[in-house]
Coordinates of C-alpha atoms in Angstrom, one line a residue:
X1 CA 158.5 97.3 140.9
X2 CA 156.1 94.5 140.7
X3 CA 156.8 91.6 138.3
X4 CA 154.5 89.1 136.7
X5 CA 155.0 85.4 136.1
X6 CA 152.9 82.8 134.3
X7 CA 152.2 81.0 137.6
X8 CA 150.2 83.9 138.9
X9 CA 146.5 83.8 138.3
X10 CA 144.5 86.6 136.5
X11 CA 144.7 89.9 138.4
X12 CA 141.7 91.4 139.9
X13 CA 140.7 94.3 137.6
X14 CA 140.8 97.8 139.0
X15 CA 137.6 98.7 137.2
X16 CA 135.3 97.4 134.6
X17 CA 136.6 100.0 132.2
X18 CA 139.1 97.5 130.9
X19 CA 138.3 94.3 132.6
X20 CA 139.3 91.1 130.8
X21 CA 136.4 89.0 129.6
X22 CA 137.9 85.9 131.3
X23 CA 137.6 87.4 134.8
X24 CA 134.6 86.0 136.7
X25 CA 132.0 88.4 137.7
X26 CA 132.1 89.7 141.3
X27 CA 129.2 91.1 143.3
X28 CA 128.8 94.9 142.8
X29 CA 130.7 97.0 145.3
X30 CA 127.4 98.8 146.2
X31 CA 126.2 95.5 147.8
X32 CA 129.2 95.4 150.2
X33 CA 128.3 96.9 153.6
X34 CA 131.1 99.0 154.9
X35 CA 132.3 98.1 158.4
X36 CA 131.5 100.4 161.3
X37 CA 135.2 101.0 161.7
X38 CA 135.3 102.7 158.3
X39 CA 132.5 105.1 159.4
X40 CA 134.4 105.9 162.6
X41 CA 137.4 106.8 160.6
X42 CA 135.2 109.2 158.6
X43 CA 134.1 110.8 161.9
X44 CA 137.7 111.2 163.0
X45 CA 138.6 112.8 159.6
X46 CA 135.7 115.3 160.3
X47 CA 137.5 116.5 163.4
X48 CA 140.9 116.6 161.6
X49 CA 139.4 118.4 158.6
X50 CA 137.7 121.0 160.8
X51 CA 141.0 121.8 162.4
X52 CA 142.9 122.0 159.2
X53 CA 140.8 124.7 157.6
X54 CA 139.1 126.5 160.5
X55 CA 141.8 129.1 161.0
X56 CA 141.1 130.6 157.6
X57 CA 138.0 132.1 159.2
X58 CA 139.7 133.1 162.4
X59 CA 142.8 134.9 161.3
X60 CA 141.7 138.4 162.4
X61 CA 140.8 137.2 165.9
X62 CA 144.0 135.2 166.3
X63 CA 146.1 138.1 165.0
X64 CA 144.5 140.6 167.4
X65 CA 144.7 138.4 170.4
X66 CA 148.4 137.4 169.9
X67 CA 149.4 140.9 168.6
X68 CA 150.7 139.7 165.2
X69 CA 149.9 140.7 161.7
X70 CA 147.3 138.8 159.6
X71 CA 150.0 137.5 157.2
X72 CA 152.0 136.2 160.2
X73 CA 148.9 134.5 161.5
X74 CA 148.3 133.1 158.1
X75 CA 151.6 131.2 158.4
X76 CA 149.8 129.0 160.9
X77 CA 147.8 127.6 157.9
X78 CA 150.9 127.1 155.8
X79 CA 152.6 125.3 158.7
X80 CA 149.8 122.8 158.9
X81 CA 149.8 122.1 155.2
X82 CA 153.6 121.6 155.1
X83 CA 153.3 119.4 158.2
X84 CA 150.8 117.2 156.4
X85 CA 153.1 116.8 153.4
X86 CA 156.1 115.8 155.5
X87 CA 154.3 114.1 158.3
X88 CA 152.5 111.4 156.3
X89 CA 155.5 109.5 155.1
X90 CA 157.6 110.2 158.2
X91 CA 154.9 109.0 160.6
X92 CA 154.0 106.0 158.4
X93 CA 157.6 104.9 158.5
X94 CA 158.1 105.7 162.2
X95 CA 155.1 103.6 163.1
X96 CA 155.7 100.8 160.6
X97 CA 156.3 98.1 163.3
X98 CA 153.5 99.2 165.6
X99 CA 150.0 97.7 165.4
X100 CA 147.9 100.0 163.2
X101 CA 145.1 100.3 165.8
X102 CA 147.5 101.4 168.5
X103 CA 149.0 103.9 166.0
X104 CA 145.6 105.4 165.3
X105 CA 144.9 105.8 169.0
X106 CA 148.2 107.4 169.7
X107 CA 148.0 109.8 166.8
X108 CA 144.5 110.9 167.8
X109 CA 145.6 111.4 171.4
X110 CA 148.5 113.5 170.2
X111 CA 146.2 115.5 167.9
X112 CA 143.9 116.2 170.8
X113 CA 146.8 117.2 173.1
X114 CA 148.0 119.6 170.4
X115 CA 144.7 121.4 170.4
X116 CA 144.6 121.6 174.2
X117 CA 148.0 123.3 174.1
X118 CA 146.9 125.5 171.2
X119 CA 143.8 126.6 173.2
X120 CA 146.0 127.5 176.2
X121 CA 148.8 129.1 174.2
X122 CA 149.7 132.5 175.5
X123 CA 152.0 133.4 172.5
X124 CA 152.4 132.9 168.8
X125 CA 155.4 130.6 169.0
X126 CA 153.6 128.1 171.2
X127 CA 150.5 128.1 169.0
X128 CA 152.7 127.7 165.9
X129 CA 154.4 124.7 167.5
X130 CA 151.1 123.2 168.5
X131 CA 149.9 123.5 164.9
X132 CA 153.0 121.7 163.6
X133 CA 152.4 118.8 166.1
X134 CA 148.8 118.6 165.2
X135 CA 149.6 118.6 161.5
X136 CA 152.1 115.7 162.0
X137 CA 149.5 113.7 163.9
X138 CA 146.8 114.5 161.4
X139 CA 149.0 113.4 158.5
X140 CA 150.0 110.2 160.2
X141 CA 146.3 109.4 161.0
X142 CA 145.3 110.0 157.4
X143 CA 148.0 107.7 156.1
X144 CA 147.5 104.9 158.6
X145 CA 143.7 105.3 158.7
X146 CA 143.4 105.1 154.9
X147 CA 145.5 101.9 154.9
X148 CA 143.2 100.5 157.7
X149 CA 140.0 101.4 155.8
X150 CA 141.3 99.8 152.6
X151 CA 142.3 96.6 154.5
X152 CA 138.8 96.2 156.0
X153 CA 137.0 96.1 152.6
X154 CA 137.3 94.0 149.4
X155 CA 139.1 95.4 146.4
X156 CA 135.8 96.4 144.7
X157 CA 134.8 98.6 147.6
X158 CA 138.0 100.5 148.1
X159 CA 136.8 103.8 146.5
X160 CA 133.6 103.6 148.6
X161 CA 135.7 103.3 151.8
X162 CA 137.9 106.2 150.7
X163 CA 134.8 108.2 149.9
X164 CA 133.7 107.9 153.6
X165 CA 137.0 109.3 154.8
X166 CA 137.0 112.1 152.1
X167 CA 133.3 112.7 153.0
X168 CA 134.4 113.4 156.5
X169 CA 136.5 116.2 155.1
X170 CA 133.7 117.5 152.9
X171 CA 131.3 117.7 155.9
X172 CA 134.0 119.5 157.8
X173 CA 134.0 122.2 155.1
X174 CA 130.2 122.4 155.2
X175 CA 129.6 122.3 159.0
X176 CA 132.9 122.2 161.0
X177 CA 134.7 125.1 159.4
X178 CA 131.7 127.5 159.5
X179 CA 130.9 126.3 163.0
X180 CA 134.4 126.9 164.1
X181 CA 134.3 130.4 162.7
X182 CA 131.0 131.1 164.4
X183 CA 132.3 129.9 167.8
X184 CA 135.5 131.9 167.3
X185 CA 133.7 135.1 166.5
X186 CA 131.3 134.8 169.5
X187 CA 133.3 133.0 172.1
X188 CA 136.9 133.7 171.1
X189 CA 139.1 131.7 168.7
X190 CA 140.2 129.4 171.6
X191 CA 136.7 128.0 171.8
X192 CA 137.1 126.5 168.4
X193 CA 140.2 124.6 169.6
X194 CA 138.3 123.3 172.5
X195 CA 135.5 122.1 170.2
X196 CA 138.0 120.2 168.0
X197 CA 139.4 118.6 171.2
X198 CA 136.0 117.4 172.1
X199 CA 135.3 116.0 168.6
X200 CA 138.7 114.3 168.7
X201 CA 137.8 112.7 172.0
X202 CA 134.6 111.3 170.6
X203 CA 136.5 109.9 167.6
X204 CA 139.1 108.4 169.9
X205 CA 136.5 106.5 171.8
X206 CA 135.1 105.2 168.5
X207 CA 138.5 104.0 167.3
X208 CA 139.0 102.1 170.6
X209 CA 135.6 100.5 170.4
X210 CA 135.2 99.7 166.7
X211 CA 138.6 99.5 164.9
X212 CA 139.7 95.8 165.1
X213 CA 143.1 94.7 166.3
X214 CA 145.6 93.7 163.7
X215 CA 145.0 90.2 162.6
X216 CA 147.7 88.0 163.9
X217 CA 149.2 84.9 162.3
X218 CA 148.5 81.3 163.4
X219 CA 151.2 81.5 166.1
X220 CA 149.7 84.7 167.5
X221 CA 152.4 87.0 166.1
X222 CA 151.7 90.2 164.3
X223 CA 151.3 89.8 160.5
X224 CA 154.5 90.3 158.6
X225 CA 154.9 93.4 156.5
X226 CA 157.3 94.2 153.7
X227 CA 160.5 95.9 154.8
X228 CA 160.8 99.6 154.1
X229 CA 163.5 99.1 151.5
X230 CA 161.2 96.7 149.6
X231 CA 158.3 99.2 149.8
X232 CA 160.4 102.0 148.5
X233 CA 160.9 100.1 145.3
X234 CA 157.3 100.9 144.2
X235 CA 158.5 104.5 143.5
X236 CA 160.5 103.1 140.6
X237 CA 157.1 102.1 139.0
X238 CA 155.9 104.6 136.4
X239 CA 152.3 103.8 137.3
X240 CA 152.9 105.0 140.9
X241 CA 154.6 108.2 139.8
X242 CA 151.7 108.9 137.3
X243 CA 149.1 108.4 140.0
X244 CA 150.9 110.7 142.4
X245 CA 151.4 113.4 139.8
X246 CA 147.7 113.2 138.8
X247 CA 146.7 113.7 142.4
X248 CA 149.0 116.7 142.8
X249 CA 147.6 118.4 139.7
X250 CA 144.0 117.7 140.8
X251 CA 144.5 119.4 144.1
X252 CA 146.7 122.2 142.7
X253 CA 144.2 123.1 140.0
X254 CA 141.3 123.2 142.5
X255 CA 143.0 125.2 145.2
X256 CA 144.7 127.6 142.8
X257 CA 141.2 129.2 142.6
X258 CA 139.5 128.0 145.8
X259 CA 142.2 129.6 148.0
X260 CA 141.2 133.0 146.5
X261 CA 137.5 132.4 146.1
X262 CA 136.5 134.9 148.8
X263 CA 138.4 137.9 147.3
X264 CA 137.2 136.9 143.8
X265 CA 133.6 137.0 145.0
X266 CA 133.9 140.4 146.7
X267 CA 136.3 142.2 144.3
X268 CA 135.3 140.7 141.0
X269 CA 131.8 139.5 141.4
X270 CA 130.8 142.4 143.6
X271 CA 129.2 140.4 146.4
X272 CA 129.3 141.5 150.0
X273 CA 131.4 139.7 152.5
X274 CA 128.2 138.2 154.1
X275 CA 127.8 136.1 151.0
X276 CA 131.2 134.4 151.4
X277 CA 130.3 131.8 154.1
X278 CA 127.2 130.7 152.2
X279 CA 129.2 130.2 149.0
X280 CA 131.8 128.3 150.9
X281 CA 129.0 126.0 152.3
X282 CA 127.7 125.6 148.7
X283 CA 131.2 124.5 147.6
X284 CA 131.4 122.1 150.5
X285 CA 127.9 120.6 149.7
X286 CA 129.0 120.2 146.1
X287 CA 132.2 118.5 147.3
X288 CA 130.2 116.1 149.5
X289 CA 127.9 115.3 146.6
X290 CA 130.8 114.6 144.3
X291 CA 132.5 112.4 146.9
X292 CA 129.4 110.3 147.3
X293 CA 128.8 109.9 143.6
X294 CA 132.5 109.3 142.9
X295 CA 132.7 106.7 145.7
X296 CA 129.8 104.7 144.2
X297 CA 131.0 104.6 140.6
X298 CA 134.8 104.7 140.8
X299 CA 135.3 101.1 141.8
X300 CA 133.6 100.0 138.6
X301 CA 134.7 102.8 136.4
X302 CA 138.1 104.1 137.7
X303 CA 139.4 106.0 134.7
X304 CA 136.0 107.1 133.6
X305 CA 135.5 108.8 136.9
X306 CA 138.9 110.5 136.7
X307 CA 138.1 111.8 133.2
X308 CA 134.7 113.1 134.3
X309 CA 136.1 114.8 137.5
X310 CA 139.2 116.4 136.1
X311 CA 137.6 117.3 132.8
X312 CA 134.6 118.7 134.6
X313 CA 136.7 120.8 137.0
X314 CA 138.7 122.2 134.1
X315 CA 135.5 123.2 132.3
X316 CA 133.9 124.8 135.4
X317 CA 137.1 126.8 136.1
X318 CA 137.2 128.1 132.6
X319 CA 133.6 129.0 132.6
X320 CA 134.0 130.7 136.0
X321 CA 136.9 132.8 134.6
X322 CA 134.6 134.0 131.8
X323 CA 131.5 134.7 134.0
X324 CA 133.0 135.7 137.3
X325 CA 131.5 139.2 137.1
X326 CA 128.0 137.7 137.2
X327 CA 126.8 136.9 140.7
X328 CA 124.4 134.1 139.9
X329 CA 126.9 132.4 137.7
X330 CA 129.8 132.7 140.2
X331 CA 127.8 131.3 143.0
X332 CA 126.4 128.3 141.1
X333 CA 129.8 127.5 139.5
X334 CA 131.4 127.5 143.0
X335 CA 129.1 124.6 143.9
X336 CA 129.7 122.8 140.6
X337 CA 133.4 123.2 141.1
X338 CA 133.1 121.4 144.5
X339 CA 131.1 118.6 142.8
X340 CA 133.4 118.1 139.8
X341 CA 136.6 118.3 141.7
X342 CA 135.7 115.8 144.4
X343 CA 134.0 113.5 142.0
X344 CA 137.4 112.0 141.2
X345 CA 138.8 112.2 144.8
X346 CA 137.9 108.7 145.8
X347 CA 139.2 107.3 142.5
X348 CA 142.5 109.1 142.9
X349 CA 142.9 107.6 146.4
X350 CA 141.9 104.1 145.4
X351 CA 144.2 104.3 142.3
X352 CA 147.2 105.0 144.4
X353 CA 146.4 102.1 146.7
X354 CA 145.9 99.8 143.6
X355 CA 149.3 100.6 142.2
X356 CA 151.2 100.5 145.5
X357 CA 149.9 97.0 146.6
X358 CA 153.4 96.0 147.6
X359 CA 153.8 99.0 150.0
X360 CA 151.1 98.9 152.6
X361 CA 153.0 101.2 154.9
X362 CA 153.6 103.9 152.4
X363 CA 150.4 103.7 150.3
X364 CA 148.3 105.9 152.6
X365 CA 151.2 108.2 153.1
X366 CA 151.7 108.5 149.4
X367 CA 148.0 109.5 148.8
X368 CA 148.0 112.0 151.7
X369 CA 151.3 113.7 150.7
X370 CA 150.2 113.9 147.1
X371 CA 146.9 115.6 148.0
X372 CA 148.6 118.1 150.4
X373 CA 151.5 118.8 148.0
X374 CA 148.8 119.9 145.5
X375 CA 147.1 121.9 148.3
X376 CA 150.4 123.7 148.9
X377 CA 151.3 124.2 145.3
X378 CA 147.9 125.5 144.1
X379 CA 147.7 128.6 146.5
X380 CA 151.4 129.3 145.8
X381 CA 150.8 129.4 142.0
X382 CA 147.7 131.4 142.5
X383 CA 149.6 133.9 144.6
X384 CA 152.2 134.3 141.9
X385 CA 149.4 135.0 139.3
X386 CA 147.9 137.7 141.5
X387 CA 151.2 139.3 142.5
X388 CA 152.0 139.5 138.8
X389 CA 149.1 141.8 138.3
X390 CA 146.8 139.4 136.4
X391 CA 144.0 139.5 139.0
X392 CA 141.9 136.9 140.8
X393 CA 140.1 135.8 137.6
X394 CA 143.3 134.4 136.2
X395 CA 143.6 132.0 139.2
X396 CA 140.6 130.2 137.5
X397 CA 142.3 130.2 134.1
X398 CA 145.5 128.8 135.6
X399 CA 143.6 126.3 137.7
X400 CA 141.8 125.1 134.5
X401 CA 145.2 124.5 132.8
X402 CA 146.5 122.6 135.7
X403 CA 143.4 120.4 135.8
X404 CA 143.8 119.7 132.1
X405 CA 147.3 118.5 132.9
X406 CA 145.9 116.1 135.4
X407 CA 143.4 114.9 132.8
X408 CA 146.3 114.2 130.4
X409 CA 148.1 112.2 133.2
X410 CA 144.9 110.2 133.9
X411 CA 144.8 109.2 130.2
X412 CA 148.4 108.2 130.4
X413 CA 147.6 106.0 133.4
X414 CA 144.8 104.4 131.5
X415 CA 147.0 103.5 128.6
X416 CA 149.7 102.1 130.8
X417 CA 147.1 100.0 132.7
X418 CA 145.7 98.6 129.4
X419 CA 149.2 97.7 128.2
X420 CA 150.1 96.0 131.5
X421 CA 146.8 94.0 131.4
X422 CA 147.7 92.7 127.9
X423 CA 151.1 91.6 129.2
X424 CA 149.6 89.7 132.1
X425 CA 146.9 88.2 129.9
X426 CA 149.6 86.9 127.6
X427 CA 151.4 85.3 130.5
X428 CA 148.3 83.6 131.9
X429 CA 147.3 82.4 128.5
X430 CA 150.4 80.1 128.4
X431 CA 153.0 82.6 127.2
X432 CA 155.5 82.8 130.1
X433 CA 156.4 86.4 131.1
X434 CA 159.8 86.5 132.8
X435 CA 160.6 89.1 135.4
X436 CA 163.1 90.8 133.2
X437 CA 160.7 91.1 130.2
X438 CA 157.9 92.2 132.6
X439 CA 160.1 95.0 134.0
X440 CA 161.1 96.1 130.5
X441 CA 157.5 96.1 129.3
X442 CA 156.0 97.8 132.3

């Protein structure tokens, strides 16, 4: 847990939502030009995101070719999600003492090899193993890549940097996933794996050329990093736990409905299957728009962005539950859901980095695991609702309730942040704040 003393200067505010008046003005984040390396990381995430979601459109082809059932083929998607949850912290810790640039190169190479093996797999077991390896590499890259992106920009540009990485994921949903499905349907599902391998190779070259080496110390040694035991102490901090839980509920609320959007559109709304890809693209376009807007405003208005995104997502889900039988409403609301949900995604990432300053190794892993824990929880809860006989519409109602829970936790984060700012302000105004009293107050 972080402590505060009177000798420490005023903290840099997370957002102007509650910035102390005594803090000098800083240039707007929008004037900060993001390094090319951050853009390259976004390109890499595009390849990773395409791989993560493309199998949802290729399950029949995979099942037929490998002679397994569609539910069995669907386990390949679950394996990837669980690998992301577990892989982020494990890989972050395992590569703690390695230079981050070397780690990114190694993880991308492993990810590419995993797809070569997948493309050549002659049986389900080998393909399953390749998906697990790819998921671990993907999770590790997300965790380390996010930490690198954050380290390359000033504090007031963190959300914009994260928006670039999340934007790579949004574009993957718009172009990469439909493109992978198109290739798989016309050239076989293995062609999609080869396409991801090619995109990974391009990203690998970009990382080699543009991501800087770790900054060394004056004597040329690698910069010192906190020990793992010291980093683990951040999980005693209520602010860290609140940030993680908010992120889990954000993702769970969104994917409780999104995972079953296709059958909702066909069985409840009455649209033909040919409409589903277009609606998914609309959702992805909304997500990209929300990511861009959220990335531009979250650095200055952290909690305001969280309120708008989580509250908007809950509202859209509730309205969708009420109007799912109307095609025009269902299609438009799908796009609005993407926008509202991902409006707060950069803020959620940046918030976790802000409250885990003392854990540079685990910060990115914490954000990645929290998102993917929600991605795993949401579809599971939605499946329970459907199996209980409530129908697809109720996945929207339940998703709305989960998003409202996230909104409540965002408000709790805001109150805790204000309380801590007052404690720090009291110390810097000449009223010493001891470590013990800080811990008790915070």
